[in-house]
């Protein structure tokens, strides 16, 4: 028998430590560690998310500002280029002051952000137009040669002078910035200036003060950037200098409209630090001894702009040193501000900096609140877990905990992709009958689960294969069903239209042929009757008084002269109706459902005849000029009716594009560059026919051309197109005729559709190499 002194000390310690502590204490330590790590990484991830989000927001805002500046400041140089082209083509004569004023006045009226537009000649003469400082009233400007004075006249709604507003000294070509542009020989920008109405108003202008008040002519100021464009003769002599002064107030308006964040801010400045625009409510202009001038960012009344500008200058020594995107953090009033500085340049010399600022507080408030909530929830969870662990540990034994652990392991394994191969857990014997019985049942259950999972995995694999195959089959069926449905709808429409056209043509053809045939006999009868009248007049020169009166009242001489003309006009009209009927029947091809050898030129001409009403000049739209360049082609084996349907779809789309373009053009632009259609046919490789239909419309970008033949894709407004015409045309050319249908388009120059089909559908032919003929350049 062992004495107390012989008992193993480790056994004493083991029996003295309560089992619940062994179970609960490690669990609690683990919970505390996990909660601490989760809280720490949650805080770190929150900060990283804020930094990433702020950077993305600043990138997006900077891109929006860059895009707006690119678009907004491209207009002045584009207008100068347009005016230079007008001078080169003699549409603008600078030697005619009246015409020049009218020309520039119309442009000033069209573009509200232009403060002045005009041109100066080498001898000092200048003419132009612009807006009064309030941005509403239009003025015309004149600077005569020799006197060195510029005159501003208030203009009426037609651009005619009303009264002299003011006069002031001006010498445009001796301005340093203008002289620099002339010396460089290239378009460029002048220095941004601030303008105030501080010049002396003339006597006539004094008389207009009361009227000016009624017209809201104020004495404010504005900021503008001048665009200059020198023009030279072929010999290199200076012909003049074109002016466009662009208001910069729209830049601040645009920056104010951007919502970077609730308290975000954007401003634009020159490399010198002078502000160009700002989303701040503080002005970018300030009053000095020399008048109103633009403020430097370092002197802005907005403390955030000052702080950012000072930090950027301190970090990079000068604003000129920033050549790429820079990000930094500025602290103002103990609050962090994320800042991004992006250079912006254009091709004519502008070099600005775009600064975007986002305060960290716009994002951290919610994150801090979520962090506090998470901490409180973790503490509550720890408290609940501790209480439950202590209570449960009172009656849980080690073997049961092992059994629970095994069960959880099997449950986790069951959710894996290969559960059957991973379920290998077994309950070891403990020597206790009750627990051994439970363990034996557990092992049997694990074996059954393993077998069941094997069968389930096999069944799932088979089901996935069947579902995948069925899904692919249904997807293909749906695509084919939609395509077939669209083709059936269009085919039914064209069939109904063909029957209607053929029926109308048939019904008109009989009476027209009757009229046309009888006109020949009518002409013979009329000639015989007129000859008989002349014979009577020769043999009876002195008819009875009643006959003589009837001859005079009926104007027999005029009747004899005009009656053959009337018959000839009727004959021409009947011929015209016969040609139209022939074109309608030729287009419908109702009786030609199979392949037939036809002349494709006939189908093109018939389609043009049907569309003649849309091509000729009307009150609603100008004439569309059609030119043809047909080659000598043999007869082509095809479906004539379906091929005519393709011609109709392509020509209709071309006419729609030209009409849509004319809506946005002035009558002068329509007359100078009228809408044109060019049809040409060629024979390539002695076995293929190429039909080209080109227009000089607005053209299409590449992303539109790539989707042009997709079903239901359309760029037309709702109600004007279904997106089926070109898709069905593509099916007709490629499937029905084993040909090719493709499109070339350049935005601003026009579009060309090319239809290529083999001469014979029975012979095996290879596709010819695709080549583009310069149809678009021929259209101008």
JSON list of N, CA, C and O in Angstrom, two decimals, residues 462-478:
[
{"chain": "A", "resi": 462, "resn": "UNK", "atom": "N", "xyz": [-22.60, 13.89, -62.22]},
{"chain": "A", "resi": 462, "resn": "UNK", "atom": "CA", "xyz": [-23.45, 13.58, -63.38]},
{"chain": "A", "resi": 462, "resn": "UNK", "atom": "C", "xyz": [-24.48, 14.69, -63.62]},
{"chain": "A", "resi": 462, "resn": "UNK", "atom": "O", "xyz": [-24.73, 15.08, -64.76]},
{"chain": "A", "resi": 463, "resn": "UNK", "atom": "N", "xyz": [-25.07, 15.20, -62.52]},
{"chain": "A", "resi": 463, "resn": "UNK", "atom": "CA", "xyz": [-26.06, 16.27, -62.66]},
{"chain": "A", "resi": 463, "resn": "UNK", "atom": "C", "xyz": [-25.44, 17.55, -63.23]},
{"chain": "A", "resi": 463, "resn": "UNK", "atom": "O", "xyz": [-26.04, 18.22, -64.08]},
{"chain": "A", "resi": 464, "resn": "UNK", "atom": "N", "xyz": [-24.22, 17.87, -62.77]},
{"chain": "A", "resi": 464, "resn": "UNK", "atom": "CA", "xyz": [-23.56, 19.08, -63.29]},
{"chain": "A", "resi": 464, "resn": "UNK", "atom": "C", "xyz": [-23.29, 18.97, -64.79]},
{"chain": "A", "resi": 464, "resn": "UNK", "atom": "O", "xyz": [-23.49, 19.93, -65.54]},
{"chain": "A", "resi": 465, "resn": "UNK", "atom": "N", "xyz": [-22.84, 17.78, -65.22]},
{"chain": "A", "resi": 465, "resn": "UNK", "atom": "CA", "xyz": [-22.59, 17.59, -66.65]},
{"chain": "A", "resi": 465, "resn": "UNK", "atom": "C", "xyz": [-23.88, 17.72, -67.46]},
{"chain": "A", "resi": 465, "resn": "UNK", "atom": "O", "xyz": [-23.91, 18.38, -68.52]},
{"chain": "A", "resi": 466, "resn": "UNK", "atom": "N", "xyz": [-24.95, 17.13, -66.94]},
{"chain": "A", "resi": 466, "resn": "UNK", "atom": "CA", "xyz": [-26.23, 17.19, -67.67]},
{"chain": "A", "resi": 466, "resn": "UNK", "atom": "C", "xyz": [-26.79, 18.62, -67.70]},
{"chain": "A", "resi": 466, "resn": "UNK", "atom": "O", "xyz": [-27.28, 19.09, -68.72]},
{"chain": "A", "resi": 467, "resn": "UNK", "atom": "N", "xyz": [-26.69, 19.31, -66.53]},
{"chain": "A", "resi": 467, "resn": "UNK", "atom": "CA", "xyz": [-27.19, 20.68, -66.48]},
{"chain": "A", "resi": 467, "resn": "UNK", "atom": "C", "xyz": [-26.38, 21.59, -67.42]},
{"chain": "A", "resi": 467, "resn": "UNK", "atom": "O", "xyz": [-26.93, 22.44, -68.12]},
{"chain": "A", "resi": 468, "resn": "UNK", "atom": "N", "xyz": [-25.05, 21.41, -67.43]},
{"chain": "A", "resi": 468, "resn": "UNK", "atom": "CA", "xyz": [-24.20, 22.24, -68.29]},
{"chain": "A", "resi": 468, "resn": "UNK", "atom": "C", "xyz": [-24.53, 22.01, -69.76]},
{"chain": "A", "resi": 468, "resn": "UNK", "atom": "O", "xyz": [-24.64, 22.97, -70.54]},
{"chain": "A", "resi": 469, "resn": "UNK", "atom": "N", "xyz": [-24.69, 20.74, -70.14]},
{"chain": "A", "resi": 469, "resn": "UNK", "atom": "CA", "xyz": [-25.02, 20.45, -71.53]},
{"chain": "A", "resi": 469, "resn": "UNK", "atom": "C", "xyz": [-26.39, 21.00, -71.90]},
{"chain": "A", "resi": 469, "resn": "UNK", "atom": "O", "xyz": [-26.59, 21.57, -72.99]},
{"chain": "A", "resi": 470, "resn": "UNK", "atom": "N", "xyz": [-27.35, 20.83, -70.99]},
{"chain": "A", "resi": 470, "resn": "UNK", "atom": "CA", "xyz": [-28.71, 21.33, -71.27]},
{"chain": "A", "resi": 470, "resn": "UNK", "atom": "C", "xyz": [-28.73, 22.85, -71.35]},
{"chain": "A", "resi": 470, "resn": "UNK", "atom": "O", "xyz": [-29.42, 23.43, -72.20]},
{"chain": "A", "resi": 471, "resn": "UNK", "atom": "N", "xyz": [-27.96, 23.50, -70.47]},
{"chain": "A", "resi": 471, "resn": "UNK", "atom": "CA", "xyz": [-27.91, 24.96, -70.49]},
{"chain": "A", "resi": 471, "resn": "UNK", "atom": "C", "xyz": [-27.33, 25.48, -71.80]},
{"chain": "A", "resi": 471, "resn": "UNK", "atom": "O", "xyz": [-27.84, 26.42, -72.40]},
{"chain": "A", "resi": 472, "resn": "UNK", "atom": "N", "xyz": [-26.25, 24.84, -72.26]},
{"chain": "A", "resi": 472, "resn": "UNK", "atom": "CA", "xyz": [-25.65, 25.25, -73.53]},
{"chain": "A", "resi": 472, "resn": "UNK", "atom": "C", "xyz": [-26.63, 25.05, -74.68]},
{"chain": "A", "resi": 472, "resn": "UNK", "atom": "O", "xyz": [-26.76, 25.89, -75.58]},
{"chain": "A", "resi": 473, "resn": "UNK", "atom": "N", "xyz": [-27.35, 23.92, -74.63]},
{"chain": "A", "resi": 473, "resn": "UNK", "atom": "CA", "xyz": [-28.32, 23.64, -75.70]},
{"chain": "A", "resi": 473, "resn": "UNK", "atom": "C", "xyz": [-29.45, 24.67, -75.70]},
{"chain": "A", "resi": 473, "resn": "UNK", "atom": "O", "xyz": [-29.86, 25.17, -76.75]},
{"chain": "A", "resi": 474, "resn": "UNK", "atom": "N", "xyz": [-29.96, 25.00, -74.49]},
{"chain": "A", "resi": 474, "resn": "UNK", "atom": "CA", "xyz": [-31.04, 25.99, -74.40]},
{"chain": "A", "resi": 474, "resn": "UNK", "atom": "C", "xyz": [-30.58, 27.37, -74.83]},
{"chain": "A", "resi": 474, "resn": "UNK", "atom": "O", "xyz": [-31.33, 28.12, -75.46]},
{"chain": "A", "resi": 475, "resn": "UNK", "atom": "N", "xyz": [-29.34, 27.73, -74.47]},
{"chain": "A", "resi": 475, "resn": "UNK", "atom": "CA", "xyz": [-28.82, 29.05, -74.87]},
{"chain": "A", "resi": 475, "resn": "UNK", "atom": "C", "xyz": [-28.74, 29.16, -76.38]},
{"chain": "A", "resi": 475, "resn": "UNK", "atom": "O", "xyz": [-29.14, 30.16, -76.98]},
{"chain": "A", "resi": 476, "resn": "UNK", "atom": "N", "xyz": [-28.21, 28.09, -77.02]},
{"chain": "A", "resi": 476, "resn": "UNK", "atom": "CA", "xyz": [-28.12, 28.11, -78.48]},
{"chain": "A", "resi": 476, "resn": "UNK", "atom": "C", "xyz": [-29.50, 28.16, -79.12]},
{"chain": "A", "resi": 476, "resn": "UNK", "atom": "O", "xyz": [-29.74, 28.87, -80.11]},
{"chain": "A", "resi": 477, "resn": "UNK", "atom": "N", "xyz": [-30.44, 27.41, -78.52]},
{"chain": "A", "resi": 477, "resn": "UNK", "atom": "CA", "xyz": [-31.81, 27.41, -79.05]},
{"chain": "A", "resi": 477, "resn": "UNK", "atom": "C", "xyz": [-32.46, 28.78, -78.93]},
{"chain": "A", "resi": 477, "resn": "UNK", "atom": "O", "xyz": [-33.16, 29.24, -79.83]},
{"chain": "A", "resi": 478, "resn": "UNK", "atom": "N", "xyz": [-32.21, 29.45, -77.78]},
{"chain": "A", "resi": 478, "resn": "UNK", "atom": "CA", "xyz": [-32.77, 30.79, -77.59]},
{"chain": "A", "resi": 478, "resn": "UNK", "atom": "C", "xyz": [-32.23, 31.77, -78.61]},
{"chain": "A", "resi": 478, "resn": "UNK", "atom": "O", "xyz": [-32.96, 32.59, -79.17]}
]
